XYZ file of C-alpha atoms in Angstrom:
712
model
C -32.775 0.957 -11.967
C -31.554 -2.578 -12.471
C -32.770 -5.075 -9.877
C -30.400 -7.973 -10.506
C -27.205 -8.460 -8.511
C -23.958 -7.186 -9.992
C -20.834 -9.152 -9.040
C -18.048 -6.765 -8.054
C -15.382 -6.152 -5.406
C -15.064 -4.299 -2.102
C -13.676 -0.737 -2.257
C -11.380 -1.105 0.740
C -8.289 -3.262 1.372
C -6.041 -5.194 -1.008
C -7.965 -8.449 -0.606
C -10.551 -6.895 -2.944
C -13.156 -9.323 -1.613
C -15.871 -10.374 -3.994
C -19.414 -9.170 -3.262
C -22.753 -8.738 -4.999
C -24.573 -5.405 -5.176
C -28.321 -5.199 -5.693
C -30.222 -1.882 -5.942
C -33.425 -1.898 -3.899
C -36.598 0.205 -4.368
C -35.821 2.735 -1.626
C -32.777 3.891 -3.600
C -30.161 2.150 -1.481
C -27.929 -0.759 -2.405
C -27.809 -4.158 -0.773
C -24.454 -5.902 -0.275
C -24.572 -9.696 -0.306
C -22.174 -12.632 -0.306
C -20.397 -13.722 -3.453
C -19.120 -17.207 -2.745
C -17.461 -17.771 -6.127
C -14.493 -15.468 -5.489
C -11.634 -17.532 -4.012
C -10.056 -14.802 -1.888
C -12.981 -14.448 0.518
C -15.486 -17.160 -0.521
C -18.328 -14.876 0.468
C -16.952 -13.708 3.812
C -16.952 -9.937 4.387
C -15.695 -7.794 7.257
C -17.767 -5.001 8.775
C -16.290 -2.443 6.402
C -17.236 -4.522 3.386
C -20.744 -5.234 4.650
C -21.408 -1.511 5.206
C -19.542 -0.227 2.130
C -22.760 0.838 0.420
C -23.497 3.371 3.180
C -21.050 5.856 1.610
C -23.053 5.731 -1.626
C -25.902 7.603 0.058
C -26.331 11.241 -0.978
C -26.123 12.510 2.580
C -22.729 10.831 3.077
C -20.928 12.280 0.068
C -20.246 15.252 -2.153
C -22.850 15.925 -4.846
C -21.755 19.259 -6.349
C -18.464 20.950 -7.244
C -17.339 23.463 -4.632
C -15.229 26.579 -5.152
C -13.791 28.919 -2.567
C -15.370 32.344 -2.767
C -13.894 35.738 -1.932
C -15.020 35.345 1.666
C -13.046 32.121 2.042
C -15.993 29.706 2.054
C -16.504 26.668 -0.166
C -19.732 27.200 -2.108
C -21.517 25.124 -4.788
C -20.566 25.854 -8.380
C -21.212 24.508 -11.867
C -18.850 21.955 -13.387
C -17.745 24.398 -16.067
C -16.904 27.052 -13.485
C -14.943 24.581 -11.364
C -13.037 22.994 -14.267
C -12.292 26.375 -15.852
C -10.831 27.601 -12.585
C -8.623 24.527 -12.130
C -7.324 24.700 -15.696
C -6.669 28.431 -15.427
C -4.769 28.117 -12.143
C -2.673 25.131 -13.232
C -1.922 26.854 -16.509
C -0.996 30.101 -14.769
C 1.355 28.343 -12.359
C 3.031 26.443 -15.173
C 3.467 29.586 -17.272
C 4.806 31.695 -14.412
C 6.977 29.211 -12.519
C 7.542 26.281 -14.894
C 5.918 22.832 -15.160
C 7.518 21.458 -11.995
C 5.741 24.129 -9.955
C 2.582 22.072 -10.552
C 2.271 18.928 -8.437
C 0.024 15.878 -8.750
C -0.750 13.540 -5.852
C -2.688 10.319 -6.365
C -3.953 7.417 -4.310
C -3.780 3.652 -3.948
C -7.561 3.537 -4.163
C -7.637 4.672 -7.799
C -8.393 1.987 -10.381
C -5.641 0.999 -12.790
C -7.321 3.042 -15.506
C -7.401 6.180 -13.362
C -3.851 5.737 -12.013
C -2.598 5.252 -15.571
C -4.452 8.310 -16.859
C -3.319 10.478 -13.950
C 0.326 9.648 -14.655
C -0.159 10.343 -18.339
C -1.925 13.631 -17.584
C 0.919 14.797 -15.339
C 3.628 14.030 -17.881
C 1.896 14.775 -21.190
C -0.493 17.621 -20.347
C 1.243 19.342 -17.451
C 4.798 18.283 -18.286
C 5.597 17.971 -14.603
C 7.904 15.491 -12.908
C 6.231 16.199 -9.566
C 3.823 13.280 -9.229
C 3.619 10.619 -6.545
C 0.913 8.945 -4.489
C 0.007 7.735 -1.028
C 0.957 4.164 -1.914
C 4.520 5.308 -1.255
C 3.481 5.039 2.398
C 2.251 1.464 1.898
C 4.686 -1.136 0.549
C 7.437 0.811 -1.183
C 10.116 -0.727 1.054
C 8.957 -4.248 0.223
C 8.851 -3.306 -3.456
C 12.420 -1.995 -3.385
C 13.710 -5.060 -1.547
C 11.831 -7.430 -3.855
C 13.311 -5.805 -6.952
C 16.815 -6.006 -5.493
C 16.457 -9.679 -4.597
C 14.159 -11.103 -7.256
C 14.229 -8.525 -10.064
C 10.472 -8.063 -9.739
C 7.972 -6.678 -7.231
C 4.593 -8.309 -6.810
C 3.027 -8.345 -3.341
C 2.502 -12.100 -3.150
C 4.316 -14.281 -5.690
C 1.726 -16.977 -5.056
C -2.052 -17.085 -4.458
C -3.456 -16.846 -0.942
C -4.750 -20.390 -1.366
C -1.152 -21.667 -1.041
C -0.830 -20.422 2.553
C -2.824 -23.214 4.260
C -0.721 -25.826 2.459
C 2.616 -24.511 3.716
C 4.428 -25.954 6.720
C 5.120 -22.695 8.566
C 4.353 -19.011 8.076
C 6.189 -16.164 9.789
C 3.943 -13.099 9.783
C 5.981 -9.960 10.453
C 4.268 -6.735 11.545
C 0.758 -7.546 10.353
C -2.473 -7.570 12.330
C -4.543 -9.048 9.535
C -7.295 -10.131 11.934
C -8.174 -6.425 12.020
C -6.761 -5.057 8.764
C -8.117 -7.762 6.425
C -10.245 -10.152 8.517
C -11.450 -12.469 5.715
C -7.829 -13.511 5.127
C -7.508 -14.950 8.633
C -9.186 -18.160 7.523
C -6.124 -19.039 5.416
C -4.030 -19.039 8.577
C -6.671 -20.927 10.547
C -6.621 -23.571 7.831
C -2.804 -23.591 7.957
C -2.976 -24.657 11.597
C -5.775 -27.145 10.945
C -3.520 -28.751 8.322
C -0.697 -29.147 10.834
C 1.279 -26.052 9.874
C 2.481 -23.468 12.366
C 2.033 -19.712 12.569
C 4.645 -17.355 14.050
C 3.558 -13.738 14.563
C 6.065 -10.946 15.156
C 4.537 -7.793 16.612
C 5.284 -5.515 19.605
C 1.626 -5.964 20.601
C -0.310 -9.114 21.358
C -2.898 -8.370 18.704
C -5.909 -10.426 17.729
C -3.673 -11.967 15.071
C -0.930 -12.758 17.575
C -3.494 -14.547 19.739
C -3.917 -17.053 16.901
C -0.200 -17.811 16.694
C 1.682 -20.890 17.820
C 4.504 -18.521 18.750
C 4.351 -14.757 19.305
C 7.557 -12.690 19.375
C 7.210 -9.125 20.692
C 10.321 -7.209 19.617
C 10.987 -3.598 20.428
C 9.616 -1.420 17.571
C 12.209 -0.754 14.895
C 14.340 -3.839 15.602
C 12.882 -6.245 13.019
C 16.111 -5.990 11.003
C 18.220 -7.244 13.886
C 15.698 -10.006 14.557
C 15.867 -11.321 10.998
C 19.664 -11.197 11.044
C 19.750 -13.067 14.341
C 17.550 -15.813 12.898
C 19.798 -16.109 9.848
C 22.847 -16.314 12.143
C 21.272 -19.296 13.887
C 20.337 -20.918 10.566
C 24.012 -20.766 9.611
C 25.342 -21.814 13.028
C 22.972 -24.778 13.251
C 23.815 -26.030 9.759
C 20.349 -25.368 8.323
C 21.442 -23.532 5.153
C 20.212 -25.202 1.952
C 23.641 -25.218 0.334
C 22.532 -26.826 -2.934
C 19.797 -24.225 -3.431
C 22.147 -21.365 -2.553
C 24.716 -22.599 -5.097
C 22.173 -23.261 -7.827
C 19.693 -20.411 -7.583
C 21.296 -17.423 -5.809
C 24.210 -14.989 -5.914
C 25.939 -12.880 -3.252
C 25.692 -15.365 -0.383
C 29.147 -14.905 1.118
C 28.725 -11.185 1.851
C 25.230 -11.714 3.276
C 26.520 -14.611 5.371
C 29.322 -12.489 6.823
C 26.871 -9.709 7.717
C 24.516 -12.131 9.459
C 27.311 -13.754 11.481
C 27.976 -10.392 13.145
C 24.511 -10.650 14.772
C 24.913 -13.388 17.352
C 21.862 -14.415 19.404
C 22.727 -12.706 22.686
C 23.440 -9.442 20.867
C 20.098 -9.676 19.056
C 18.319 -10.438 22.324
C 19.688 -7.205 23.823
C 18.540 -5.178 20.814
C 15.105 -6.702 20.296
C 14.047 -8.001 23.700
C 13.308 -11.404 22.107
C 14.970 -14.168 24.131
C 17.557 -16.534 22.689
C 15.330 -19.595 23.352
C 12.553 -17.918 21.349
C 14.990 -17.208 18.518
C 16.050 -20.850 18.452
C 12.444 -22.033 18.585
C 11.575 -19.798 15.636
C 14.405 -21.215 13.534
C 13.381 -24.767 14.362
C 9.707 -24.167 13.509
C 10.629 -22.414 10.258
C 13.287 -24.822 9.014
C 11.944 -28.254 9.907
C 8.900 -28.390 7.561
C 9.431 -29.022 3.866
C 7.890 -25.645 2.999
C 7.635 -22.270 4.730
C 6.839 -18.610 4.046
C 7.675 -15.177 5.397
C 4.991 -12.496 4.947
C 5.656 -8.877 5.901
C 3.369 -5.877 6.261
C 3.732 -2.289 7.394
C 5.490 -3.114 10.685
C 8.936 -3.833 9.226
C 8.346 -1.790 6.073
C 7.386 1.642 7.474
C 10.865 2.310 8.817
C 13.778 4.454 7.727
C 15.577 1.133 7.127
C 12.526 -0.675 5.745
C 14.190 -1.830 2.516
C 17.088 -3.422 4.409
C 14.682 -4.935 6.926
C 12.622 -6.647 4.242
C 15.870 -7.637 2.539
C 16.983 -9.428 5.699
C 13.766 -11.466 5.773
C 14.236 -12.310 2.091
C 17.800 -13.430 2.865
C 16.372 -15.811 5.484
C 14.073 -17.299 2.834
C 16.881 -17.633 0.304
C 19.358 -19.225 2.725
C 16.818 -21.889 3.646
C 15.712 -22.517 0.057
C 12.257 -21.104 0.684
C 11.867 -18.798 -2.349
C 10.795 -19.893 -5.817
C 9.599 -23.260 -4.584
C 6.037 -24.574 -4.243
C 4.201 -23.469 -1.074
C 7.217 -21.404 0.015
C 8.538 -17.900 -0.439
C 8.600 -14.297 0.648
C 5.515 -12.128 0.193
C 4.192 -8.712 1.176
C 0.634 -8.131 2.356
C -0.343 -5.018 0.403
C -2.570 -2.586 2.299
C -4.639 -0.344 0.019
C -7.300 -1.630 -2.356
C -5.221 -1.048 -5.483
C -1.871 -0.561 -3.796
C -0.334 -3.076 -6.209
C -1.781 -1.828 -9.489
C -1.618 1.773 -8.375
C 2.159 1.822 -8.507
C 2.541 -0.283 -11.645
C 1.121 2.096 -14.194
C 2.579 5.531 -13.740
C 1.451 7.595 -10.760
C 4.674 6.907 -8.872
C 7.474 9.496 -9.185
C 9.950 7.226 -10.961
C 7.757 4.866 -12.979
C 5.983 4.498 -16.283
C 3.192 2.003 -17.106
C 4.078 -1.683 -16.909
C 6.359 -1.036 -13.946
C 8.908 0.521 -16.291
C 11.570 2.859 -14.948
C 11.165 6.465 -15.986
C 14.914 6.935 -16.471
C 15.229 3.944 -18.844
C 15.530 5.228 -22.460
C 13.908 2.091 -23.897
C 10.981 2.371 -21.477
C 10.511 6.047 -22.325
C 10.562 5.274 -26.031
C 7.994 2.482 -25.729
C 5.498 4.457 -23.629
C 6.007 7.653 -25.628
C 5.197 5.648 -28.764
C 1.900 4.513 -27.253
C 1.123 8.064 -26.161
C 2.149 9.611 -29.478
C 4.682 12.021 -27.984
C 8.421 12.597 -28.252
C 10.291 10.568 -25.592
C 12.406 13.644 -24.853
C 9.245 15.537 -23.885
C 8.622 13.244 -20.906
C 9.982 14.689 -17.645
C 12.379 12.699 -15.496
C 11.771 11.239 -12.031
C 10.322 13.587 -9.430
C 10.059 13.774 -5.660
C 8.735 10.943 -3.522
C 5.436 11.414 -1.658
C 6.665 13.018 1.559
C 9.265 15.112 -0.240
C 6.605 16.323 -2.661
C 4.261 17.278 0.184
C 7.111 18.974 2.037
C 7.818 21.130 -1.039
C 4.263 22.484 -1.279
C 4.047 26.245 -1.123
C 7.713 26.690 -2.057
C 8.923 24.813 -5.156
C 5.431 23.453 -5.847
C 2.849 26.234 -6.020
C -0.301 24.393 -7.220
C -1.479 20.847 -6.567
C -4.028 18.502 -8.136
C -4.887 15.786 -5.617
C -6.993 12.650 -6.137
C -8.145 9.999 -3.661
C -5.838 10.896 -0.792
C -6.110 12.650 2.569
C -2.557 13.607 3.635
C -3.783 16.024 6.328
C -4.531 12.860 8.328
C -2.336 10.207 6.718
C 1.053 11.871 6.166
C 3.822 11.764 8.775
C 4.483 15.013 10.653
C 0.915 15.828 9.669
C 0.677 19.283 11.250
C 3.627 20.413 9.143
C 2.092 18.908 5.999
C -1.183 20.659 6.766
C 0.744 23.942 6.960
C 2.419 23.220 3.611
C -0.974 22.490 1.996
C -2.418 25.727 3.398
C 0.516 27.647 1.902
C -0.229 26.578 -1.680
C -1.271 29.164 -4.229
C -3.924 26.731 -5.426
C -5.271 23.294 -4.438
C -7.798 21.192 -6.369
C -9.120 17.945 -4.886
C -11.171 15.167 -6.482
C -12.892 13.016 -3.873
C -16.051 11.219 -2.893
C -16.366 13.016 0.453
C -15.223 16.321 1.916
C -12.106 14.953 3.581
C -9.931 17.032 5.897
C -7.655 17.762 2.929
C -10.532 18.576 0.566
C -11.835 21.075 3.126
C -8.665 23.126 2.524
C -9.021 23.163 -1.272
C -9.799 26.033 -3.588
C -11.852 23.706 -5.797
C -13.386 20.347 -4.853
C -14.794 18.018 -7.493
C -17.287 15.266 -6.523
C -16.394 12.048 -8.311
C -17.887 8.606 -8.772
C -16.960 5.754 -6.495
C -16.512 2.001 -6.792
C -20.155 0.900 -7.306
C -20.854 3.724 -9.771
C -18.066 3.016 -12.243
C -16.282 0.172 -14.002
C -12.548 -0.334 -13.746
C -9.799 -2.758 -12.815
C -7.806 -3.187 -9.638
C -4.928 -5.541 -8.798
C -5.111 -7.275 -5.455
C -2.303 -8.338 -3.137
C -1.792 -11.590 -5.088
C -1.174 -9.777 -8.383
C -4.643 -10.853 -9.548
C -6.154 -8.236 -11.878
C -9.884 -7.877 -11.198
C -12.847 -6.102 -12.749
C -15.008 -3.912 -10.555
C -18.318 -3.465 -12.338
C -20.708 -0.545 -12.290
C -23.820 -1.570 -10.354
C -25.731 1.718 -10.043
C -26.003 5.104 -11.717
C -24.244 7.888 -9.819
C -26.312 10.789 -8.521
C -26.811 13.730 -10.826
C -23.959 16.224 -10.645
C -21.167 13.677 -10.167
C -18.545 12.781 -12.776
C -15.762 10.209 -12.951
C -12.070 10.986 -12.495
C -11.552 9.981 -16.133
C -14.070 12.623 -17.200
C -12.319 15.200 -15.024
C -8.922 14.473 -16.591
C -10.437 14.501 -20.090
C -12.004 17.931 -19.498
C -8.887 19.394 -17.911
C -6.656 18.065 -20.692
C -8.892 19.694 -23.302
C -8.875 23.011 -21.452
C -5.078 22.840 -21.250
C -4.712 22.271 -24.984
C -4.632 18.462 -25.347
C -7.819 17.464 -27.146
C -7.050 13.778 -27.717
C -5.587 10.904 -25.750
C -7.729 11.084 -22.630
C -10.798 8.900 -23.191
C -13.535 8.669 -20.595
C -14.494 5.036 -21.224
C -12.555 2.817 -18.796
C -12.319 -0.137 -21.187
C -10.828 2.118 -23.864
C -8.274 3.321 -21.302
C -7.499 -0.275 -20.335
C -6.874 -1.198 -23.971
C -4.265 1.562 -24.124
C -2.810 0.466 -20.784
C -2.394 -3.042 -22.222
C -0.271 -1.655 -25.051
C 1.726 0.590 -22.720
C 2.467 -2.280 -20.325
C 3.409 -4.799 -23.043
C 6.882 -6.168 -22.401
C 7.192 -4.464 -19.033
C 7.672 -6.233 -15.730
C 3.940 -5.833 -14.994
C 2.733 -6.976 -18.410
C -1.066 -6.739 -18.733
C -1.136 -6.965 -22.539
C -2.832 -10.375 -22.571
C -5.593 -9.328 -20.157
C -8.984 -8.149 -21.381
C -12.229 -7.187 -19.672
C -13.746 -10.316 -21.197
C -11.140 -12.536 -19.577
C -11.497 -10.814 -16.224
C -15.216 -11.634 -16.221
C -14.844 -15.188 -17.498
C -11.849 -16.157 -15.336
C -12.607 -14.277 -12.121
C -9.390 -12.324 -12.504
C -6.038 -12.925 -14.223
C -2.587 -12.896 -12.602
C 0.115 -10.759 -14.185
C 2.493 -11.049 -15.946
C 0.165 -12.032 -18.765
C 1.662 -11.177 -22.163
C -0.430 -10.954 -25.290
C -0.166 -13.692 -27.934
C 3.133 -13.337 -29.752
C 1.611 -12.452 -33.098
C -0.333 -9.479 -31.641
C 2.000 -8.257 -28.916
C 4.203 -5.203 -29.072
C 7.766 -5.648 -30.283
C 9.145 -6.281 -26.783
C 6.139 -8.090 -25.330
C 7.371 -11.640 -25.885
C 10.057 -11.518 -23.197
C 8.510 -12.618 -19.923
C 10.099 -11.451 -16.667
C 9.684 -14.955 -15.266
C 10.584 -17.185 -18.152
C 11.458 -17.570 -21.818
C 9.479 -16.188 -24.710
C 6.322 -18.066 -25.648
C 6.821 -20.300 -28.678
C 3.189 -20.671 -29.768
C 0.407 -18.132 -30.116
C -2.686 -18.211 -27.935
C -3.891 -16.623 -24.743
C -1.341 -16.652 -21.938
C -2.912 -18.181 -18.803
C -1.451 -15.586 -16.451
C 1.127 -16.302 -13.759
C -0.305 -17.214 -10.343
C 3.094 -18.439 -9.082
C 6.281 -16.569 -9.832
C 9.923 -17.690 -9.770
C 9.364 -21.469 -9.847
C 11.825 -21.860 -12.733
C 13.930 -18.713 -12.476
C 13.942 -15.314 -10.883
C 13.363 -12.130 -12.901
C 17.029 -11.153 -12.897
C 19.288 -11.191 -15.961
C 20.846 -14.539 -14.984
C 17.739 -15.968 -13.329
C 19.362 -16.065 -9.883
C 18.034 -14.367 -6.763
C 20.343 -11.866 -5.123
C 21.348 -11.877 -1.473
C 21.805 -8.290 -0.288
C 24.129 -7.896 2.715
C 22.528 -5.760 5.433
C 23.356 -4.890 9.036
C 21.324 -3.641 11.963
C 21.138 0.070 12.602
C 19.097 2.103 15.045
C 15.844 3.836 14.200
C 16.152 7.484 13.226
C 14.944 8.684 16.631
C 15.809 6.529 19.624
C 14.235 7.245 23.045
C 16.163 9.499 25.431
C 15.589 11.187 28.777
C 13.214 13.769 27.277
C 11.282 11.313 25.100
C 11.727 7.933 26.800
C 8.914 5.872 25.207
C 8.430 4.442 21.710
C 5.273 5.149 19.708
C 4.014 2.771 17.047
C 0.870 3.202 14.965
C -1.619 1.072 13.058
C -5.227 0.319 12.235
C -8.348 -0.971 13.974
C -10.878 -3.298 12.423
C -13.793 -0.860 12.071
C -11.925 1.994 10.346
C -9.864 2.252 7.168
C -6.803 4.387 6.396
C -7.483 8.096 7.125
C -11.114 7.255 7.941
C -12.462 9.775 5.434
C -15.137 7.313 4.311
C -15.515 4.841 7.179
C -15.988 7.648 9.740
C -19.210 8.453 7.855
C -20.714 5.002 8.555
C -22.727 4.866 11.786
C -22.163 1.163 12.449
C -18.394 1.514 12.102
C -18.264 4.627 14.264
C -20.220 2.840 16.967
C -17.579 0.102 16.978
C -14.599 2.491 16.856
C -15.722 6.016 17.775
C -12.351 7.679 18.209
C -8.615 7.488 18.834
C -6.976 6.004 21.907
C -3.555 5.471 23.439
C -2.766 1.847 24.212
C -0.243 1.483 27.055
C 0.996 -1.131 29.500
C -0.251 -1.071 33.132
C 3.262 -0.298 34.427
C 3.531 2.726 32.160
C 0.019 3.831 33.129
C 0.882 3.518 36.830
C 3.966 5.709 36.435
C 1.821 8.280 34.659
C -1.019 7.969 37.166
C -3.513 7.257 34.369
C -6.600 5.087 34.673
C -8.586 3.453 31.882
C -10.266 6.137 29.764
C -8.290 9.061 31.198
C -7.068 11.549 28.593
C -3.359 11.090 27.920
C -1.104 13.414 25.937
C 1.515 11.842 23.694
C 4.242 14.329 22.792
C 6.976 13.990 20.170
C 9.421 16.483 18.703
C 6.792 17.240 16.041
C 3.697 17.848 18.125
C 1.169 16.691 20.679
C -1.839 14.369 20.465
C -4.426 13.648 23.164
C -6.644 10.566 23.415
C -8.148 8.303 26.091
C -5.934 5.681 27.715
C -6.534 2.036 26.903
C -4.568 -0.014 29.431
C -3.548 -3.536 28.490
C -0.922 -6.194 29.092
C -0.931 -6.853 25.337
C 1.744 -4.220 24.650
C 5.374 -3.868 25.690
C 5.975 -1.625 28.745
C 8.330 0.602 26.727
C 5.861 1.169 23.872
C 2.556 2.916 23.227
C 0.226 2.396 20.274
C -2.168 4.807 18.542
C -4.457 4.149 15.560
C -4.122 6.729 12.785
C -7.680 7.061 11.429
C -8.712 10.340 13.080
C -7.993 14.065 12.632
C -7.989 16.684 15.354
C -6.238 16.487 18.690
C -6.087 12.678 18.515
C -4.278 12.660 15.163
C -1.505 10.073 15.552
C 0.420 11.340 12.551
C 0.977 14.671 14.246
C 3.650 12.716 16.119
C 5.213 10.427 13.520
C 8.693 10.871 12.106
C 9.181 11.655 8.388
C 12.731 10.237 8.381
C 13.003 8.470 5.006
C 14.402 5.151 3.904
C 17.270 6.023 1.524
C 16.043 3.607 -1.158
C 12.243 3.433 -0.936
C 11.711 6.944 0.505
C 9.312 5.389 3.013
C 8.791 7.498 6.159
C 9.361 5.959 9.587
C 5.735 5.709 10.704
C 6.312 2.707 12.933
C 8.763 3.991 15.552
C 9.494 7.369 17.098
C 10.405 8.701 20.534
C 7.631 10.249 22.644
C 6.780 11.164 26.222
C 3.452 10.832 27.979
C 1.728 13.516 30.008
C -1.364 13.370 32.187
C -4.170 15.699 31.092
C -6.460 17.352 33.625
C -10.121 16.569 33.085
């Protein structure tokens, strides 16, 4: 066992904080500060500090499991488990066709694993039915960014630019709890004389740090953004020279915004006209400003339009593509950015290429050594794929996801999973979804393997193997290699992550997310590299010299990467950003007499996503032991509920019960539940799967519910 510290990155959120891991004699691993990484400068949240706890043998899977004739999951050999998976996937494909086999991935997979999973689905299985849980993360922001800028990268600038800006509007993000080390950038913003505006229906720990907190009704962020743009126009604050020189489509967007006058927006959102005017003044008066969105405005059935409205505000005021200004999205999952760039999303190929683009298909097929016509077309989005389980999709291979807890309308999705002919799950722990599987494979986790991730800034990072995994555990790359061989594809699925990354570089060359100039060596030496980063012209692929953010390079040599996008031009054919005209519309399910209250959901600081890993850490469970229902005192009084009383929250999809947490920090017409727990307190039993027509994002953030008192 090595005794020196290995520099690596946290397994949790998209900050990908730097940390050091040191094995100690008792067989555990010590997490320590790593001050050289600029995103966190050594700071770690509770999840990061305790991340090594899930490496312990008693916290994780250590043997393959197969379901026996009596219905129990029992230990099995790797050959038995892999043979059974290959046989069942092969049988389904032969009997019902390739699209009867589904593949579901996760935003926690490294770039190498996400890339290989997408390749496995399309080359080995021949199925179009692949998507991943990152669809539930920032797909609306991605769709809006592509429409406006021609390119989607969470932040088009490094986090270090935030403290130097004049004003930041933070929409629907409680980063003090979801990514605590990032809060210092906003603290420094205020120390430097900048201002912070937080928009959230709850007065969260983040909102408490704000110079101005707006608490709109859930699902009305679109109207709010349009109302602010109306005031920008009415008060003569449009940057006309910028609009003429760097944008297109302004007149239609202007007309749409002018239909949202302040008093109308106040009635929709509950945000007063004086607060709207104050927001415009704080945003427009400094030389620079930013808008950052997170899941609040994005997880809506109109999420793409909502983000588009905030982008329009940035464009009208000249705040995009300029130093210390712009629109950005705060990605949630650890590799939420890279996870969708390289092929596990239903409509994409590596390099953020579109699956229905003939040139993209030809390029990637050439790297893979297959006929472009053999690649299937786009498949179903995440929720639609899960909804089709047991009917059109008969067998499913699932990696690094727990939809029994995390999917909207979760009880229905659990039923669909139970109805499958066959389910295989690769995971670190026996999650609620893995417990339903026919075969479960125990796989390596972050500290036991090497691989790259891409954080919320678009910075590609190298996670390094620090310890040897326990006996009986294999990597996801080894699993896909073995399954490919059993299904008749002997080559093309290496198990060495650096070898996979070298192929990924070639596959991404010339794409929007061009990694071809990035190597493991550079990632170590430079502490990460921002994409796009094309290879030197003389070694790049035939289409790799066309950058999405600028002209072709004229001289060979290593590209430095692109920390700041759009400073010279946007990634559209003419280099101009696009205004997209949008108008307010109601959420898919407005309150009524039967369901008079709005439910919104989110995270708490001590748990992460579906909680499959963090709920196995004693320190985190002590801090956040279970679900709760946050409600205003007036709502609690009408219900007759006291602090800690069990409260039932009922929607058209089901019923959840959790203790009441009574606070003035939430609107009287709204309740909040965190979504980390299964069982009767499962928040996603209630949530609405209504989909955004463009991004296919479900409406997690707003649905109609009623509250009921619970005896005892």
